[in-house]
Short mmCIF file of N, CA and C in Angstrom, two decimals:
data_model
loop_
_atom_site.label_atom_id
_atom_site.label_comp_id
_atom_site.label_asym_id
_atom_site.label_seq_id
_atom_site.Cartn_x
_atom_site.Cartn_y
_atom_site.Cartn_z
N MET K 1 -8.41 -28.63 20.17
CA MET K 1 -9.19 -28.94 21.36
C MET K 1 -9.18 -30.45 21.55
N SER K 2 -8.91 -30.87 22.75
CA SER K 2 -8.98 -32.28 23.08
C SER K 2 -10.44 -32.73 23.13
N THR K 3 -10.65 -34.02 22.91
CA THR K 3 -12.01 -34.56 22.92
C THR K 3 -12.66 -34.40 24.28
N THR K 4 -11.87 -34.31 25.33
CA THR K 4 -12.44 -34.20 26.68
C THR K 4 -12.48 -32.78 27.20
N ASP K 5 -12.15 -31.79 26.39
CA ASP K 5 -12.11 -30.40 26.82
C ASP K 5 -13.43 -29.67 26.63
N TRP K 6 -14.53 -30.32 26.94
CA TRP K 6 -15.84 -29.66 26.81
C TRP K 6 -16.73 -30.16 27.94
N PRO K 7 -17.66 -29.34 28.37
CA PRO K 7 -18.53 -29.72 29.48
C PRO K 7 -19.34 -30.96 29.14
N GLY K 8 -19.38 -31.89 30.06
CA GLY K 8 -20.18 -33.09 29.88
C GLY K 8 -19.42 -34.29 29.35
N ALA K 9 -18.15 -34.12 28.97
CA ALA K 9 -17.39 -35.23 28.39
C ALA K 9 -17.28 -36.40 29.36
N ALA K 10 -16.93 -36.12 30.60
CA ALA K 10 -16.76 -37.19 31.59
C ALA K 10 -18.08 -37.90 31.87
N ASP K 11 -19.16 -37.12 31.94
CA ASP K 11 -20.48 -37.73 32.19
C ASP K 11 -20.89 -38.63 31.03
N LEU K 12 -20.66 -38.19 29.82
CA LEU K 12 -21.03 -38.99 28.65
C LEU K 12 -20.16 -40.24 28.58
N GLU K 13 -18.88 -40.11 28.84
CA GLU K 13 -18.00 -41.28 28.83
C GLU K 13 -18.47 -42.31 29.86
N ALA K 14 -18.79 -41.88 31.06
CA ALA K 14 -19.25 -42.81 32.11
C ALA K 14 -20.57 -43.46 31.73
N ALA K 15 -21.48 -42.68 31.16
CA ALA K 15 -22.79 -43.22 30.77
C ALA K 15 -22.64 -44.24 29.65
N LEU K 16 -21.78 -43.95 28.69
CA LEU K 16 -21.54 -44.90 27.59
C LEU K 16 -20.94 -46.20 28.12
N GLN K 17 -20.00 -46.07 29.05
CA GLN K 17 -19.38 -47.27 29.63
C GLN K 17 -20.42 -48.09 30.37
N ARG K 18 -21.29 -47.44 31.15
CA ARG K 18 -22.35 -48.17 31.87
C ARG K 18 -23.27 -48.87 30.88
N LEU K 19 -23.64 -48.19 29.79
CA LEU K 19 -24.51 -48.78 28.79
C LEU K 19 -23.86 -50.01 28.16
N LEU K 20 -22.63 -49.88 27.72
CA LEU K 20 -21.96 -51.00 27.06
C LEU K 20 -21.75 -52.17 28.02
N ASP K 21 -21.43 -51.87 29.28
CA ASP K 21 -21.28 -52.94 30.28
C ASP K 21 -22.60 -53.66 30.50
N ALA K 22 -23.70 -52.91 30.58
CA ALA K 22 -25.02 -53.52 30.79
C ALA K 22 -25.42 -54.38 29.60
N ILE K 23 -25.13 -53.90 28.40
CA ILE K 23 -25.43 -54.68 27.19
C ILE K 23 -24.62 -55.98 27.21
N ASP K 24 -23.32 -55.85 27.47
CA ASP K 24 -22.45 -57.04 27.49
C ASP K 24 -22.89 -58.03 28.55
N GLY K 25 -23.41 -57.53 29.66
CA GLY K 25 -23.84 -58.40 30.75
C GLY K 25 -25.26 -58.89 30.62
N GLY K 26 -25.97 -58.45 29.58
CA GLY K 26 -27.35 -58.88 29.39
C GLY K 26 -28.29 -58.42 30.49
N ARG K 27 -28.03 -57.24 31.05
CA ARG K 27 -28.83 -56.71 32.14
C ARG K 27 -29.82 -55.69 31.58
N SER K 28 -30.95 -56.20 31.11
CA SER K 28 -31.95 -55.37 30.41
C SER K 28 -32.41 -54.15 31.18
N PRO K 29 -32.76 -54.27 32.47
CA PRO K 29 -33.21 -53.06 33.19
C PRO K 29 -32.13 -51.97 33.23
N GLU K 30 -30.87 -52.40 33.39
CA GLU K 30 -29.77 -51.44 33.40
C GLU K 30 -29.55 -50.85 32.02
N VAL K 31 -29.75 -51.64 30.98
CA VAL K 31 -29.61 -51.15 29.61
C VAL K 31 -30.59 -50.01 29.39
N ALA K 32 -31.83 -50.21 29.79
CA ALA K 32 -32.86 -49.19 29.57
C ALA K 32 -32.52 -47.89 30.29
N SER K 33 -32.10 -47.98 31.54
CA SER K 33 -31.79 -46.75 32.28
C SER K 33 -30.52 -46.08 31.76
N ALA K 34 -29.52 -46.89 31.41
CA ALA K 34 -28.28 -46.31 30.87
C ALA K 34 -28.53 -45.66 29.52
N LEU K 35 -29.36 -46.29 28.69
CA LEU K 35 -29.68 -45.72 27.39
C LEU K 35 -30.43 -44.40 27.54
N ALA K 36 -31.32 -44.34 28.51
CA ALA K 36 -32.04 -43.08 28.77
C ALA K 36 -31.06 -41.97 29.15
N GLU K 37 -30.06 -42.30 29.96
CA GLU K 37 -29.06 -41.31 30.36
C GLU K 37 -28.21 -40.88 29.17
N VAL K 38 -27.79 -41.84 28.35
CA VAL K 38 -27.02 -41.52 27.16
C VAL K 38 -27.83 -40.62 26.23
N ASP K 39 -29.10 -40.95 26.04
CA ASP K 39 -29.97 -40.13 25.18
C ASP K 39 -30.10 -38.71 25.72
N ARG K 40 -30.24 -38.58 27.06
CA ARG K 40 -30.36 -37.25 27.68
C ARG K 40 -29.08 -36.44 27.45
N LEU K 41 -27.95 -37.08 27.66
CA LEU K 41 -26.68 -36.38 27.47
C LEU K 41 -26.45 -36.04 26.00
N THR K 42 -26.84 -36.93 25.11
CA THR K 42 -26.68 -36.68 23.68
C THR K 42 -27.54 -35.49 23.24
N ALA K 43 -28.73 -35.39 23.78
CA ALA K 43 -29.62 -34.27 23.43
C ALA K 43 -29.02 -32.93 23.85
N ASN K 44 -28.13 -32.96 24.83
CA ASN K 44 -27.51 -31.73 25.31
C ASN K 44 -26.17 -31.41 24.65
N LEU K 45 -25.73 -32.24 23.70
CA LEU K 45 -24.48 -31.94 23.01
C LEU K 45 -24.63 -30.66 22.20
N ASP K 46 -23.62 -29.84 22.25
CA ASP K 46 -23.64 -28.61 21.45
C ASP K 46 -22.35 -28.54 20.63
N ARG K 47 -22.12 -27.42 20.02
CA ARG K 47 -20.97 -27.24 19.14
C ARG K 47 -19.63 -27.34 19.86
N SER K 48 -19.63 -27.28 21.20
CA SER K 48 -18.37 -27.42 21.90
C SER K 48 -17.88 -28.87 21.90
N ALA K 49 -18.77 -29.81 21.64
CA ALA K 49 -18.39 -31.23 21.52
C ALA K 49 -17.81 -31.45 20.14
N PRO K 50 -16.80 -32.30 20.04
CA PRO K 50 -16.17 -32.55 18.73
C PRO K 50 -17.17 -33.09 17.71
N ALA K 51 -17.02 -32.67 16.47
CA ALA K 51 -17.93 -33.07 15.39
C ALA K 51 -17.96 -34.59 15.22
N ARG K 52 -16.81 -35.23 15.29
CA ARG K 52 -16.76 -36.70 15.14
C ARG K 52 -17.60 -37.37 16.23
N LEU K 53 -17.49 -36.87 17.45
CA LEU K 53 -18.27 -37.44 18.56
C LEU K 53 -19.76 -37.22 18.33
N ARG K 54 -20.13 -36.02 17.91
CA ARG K 54 -21.55 -35.75 17.63
C ARG K 54 -22.07 -36.68 16.54
N HIS K 55 -21.25 -36.94 15.52
CA HIS K 55 -21.63 -37.85 14.45
C HIS K 55 -21.86 -39.26 14.99
N PHE K 56 -20.90 -39.76 15.76
CA PHE K 56 -21.04 -41.11 16.30
C PHE K 56 -22.27 -41.22 17.21
N MET K 57 -22.53 -40.20 17.98
CA MET K 57 -23.70 -40.26 18.87
C MET K 57 -25.00 -40.22 18.06
N ALA K 58 -25.03 -39.42 17.00
CA ALA K 58 -26.23 -39.36 16.15
C ALA K 58 -26.48 -40.70 15.46
N GLN K 59 -25.41 -41.41 15.15
CA GLN K 59 -25.52 -42.71 14.50
C GLN K 59 -25.68 -43.86 15.51
N ARG K 60 -25.66 -43.53 16.79
CA ARG K 60 -25.70 -44.51 17.88
C ARG K 60 -24.55 -45.51 17.79
N ALA K 61 -23.41 -45.02 17.35
CA ALA K 61 -22.18 -45.82 17.28
C ALA K 61 -21.44 -45.63 18.61
N TYR K 62 -21.98 -46.26 19.65
CA TYR K 62 -21.53 -46.00 21.01
C TYR K 62 -20.11 -46.45 21.29
N GLN K 63 -19.68 -47.57 20.74
CA GLN K 63 -18.29 -48.00 20.95
C GLN K 63 -17.32 -47.01 20.31
N LYS K 64 -17.65 -46.53 19.13
CA LYS K 64 -16.79 -45.54 18.46
C LYS K 64 -16.80 -44.22 19.23
N ALA K 65 -17.96 -43.84 19.75
CA ALA K 65 -18.04 -42.61 20.54
C ALA K 65 -17.19 -42.73 21.79
N LEU K 66 -17.26 -43.87 22.47
CA LEU K 66 -16.46 -44.07 23.67
C LEU K 66 -14.97 -44.04 23.34
N ALA K 67 -14.58 -44.69 22.26
CA ALA K 67 -13.18 -44.67 21.84
C ALA K 67 -12.75 -43.24 21.53
N THR K 68 -13.60 -42.47 20.90
CA THR K 68 -13.30 -41.07 20.58
C THR K 68 -13.09 -40.27 21.87
N LEU K 69 -13.97 -40.47 22.82
CA LEU K 69 -13.83 -39.77 24.10
C LEU K 69 -12.52 -40.11 24.80
N ARG K 70 -12.08 -41.33 24.61
CA ARG K 70 -10.85 -41.79 25.25
C ARG K 70 -9.60 -41.48 24.43
N GLY K 71 -9.78 -40.86 23.27
CA GLY K 71 -8.65 -40.50 22.43
C GLY K 71 -8.07 -41.66 21.66
N GLU K 72 -8.86 -42.71 21.48
CA GLU K 72 -8.41 -43.90 20.76
C GLU K 72 -8.81 -43.78 19.29
N ALA K 73 -8.02 -44.38 18.41
CA ALA K 73 -8.35 -44.40 16.99
C ALA K 73 -9.55 -45.31 16.76
N THR K 74 -10.40 -44.98 15.79
CA THR K 74 -11.56 -45.79 15.46
C THR K 74 -11.56 -46.08 13.99
N GLU K 75 -11.49 -47.34 13.61
CA GLU K 75 -11.59 -47.81 12.24
C GLU K 75 -11.09 -46.83 11.19
N GLY K 76 -9.81 -46.65 11.13
CA GLY K 76 -9.24 -45.81 10.10
C GLY K 76 -9.23 -44.32 10.44
N HIS K 77 -9.78 -43.96 11.60
CA HIS K 77 -9.79 -42.55 12.03
C HIS K 77 -8.75 -42.38 13.12
N ARG K 78 -8.03 -41.31 13.04
CA ARG K 78 -7.07 -40.98 14.08
C ARG K 78 -7.71 -39.93 14.96
N PRO K 79 -7.53 -40.03 16.29
CA PRO K 79 -8.12 -39.03 17.17
C PRO K 79 -7.52 -37.66 16.91
N GLY K 80 -8.32 -36.64 17.22
CA GLY K 80 -7.77 -35.29 17.11
C GLY K 80 -8.61 -34.33 16.45
#
């Protein structure tokens, strides 16, 4: 199963990107709202989401989660 072959993958990817962009830009109000959206989407993750992604989201490793969603390798991990 591809990392993006489950319901909600595109929404989570977009929310993570918004969050990371807001953090990088120092836009606190946007950080708060983006984080709330990421938290909502994370709470709805089920077994159809890849285990590695669920792990990264539980650890709040958002850059690794985004890389996983995009099929990119993360620190010694190969996608798949």
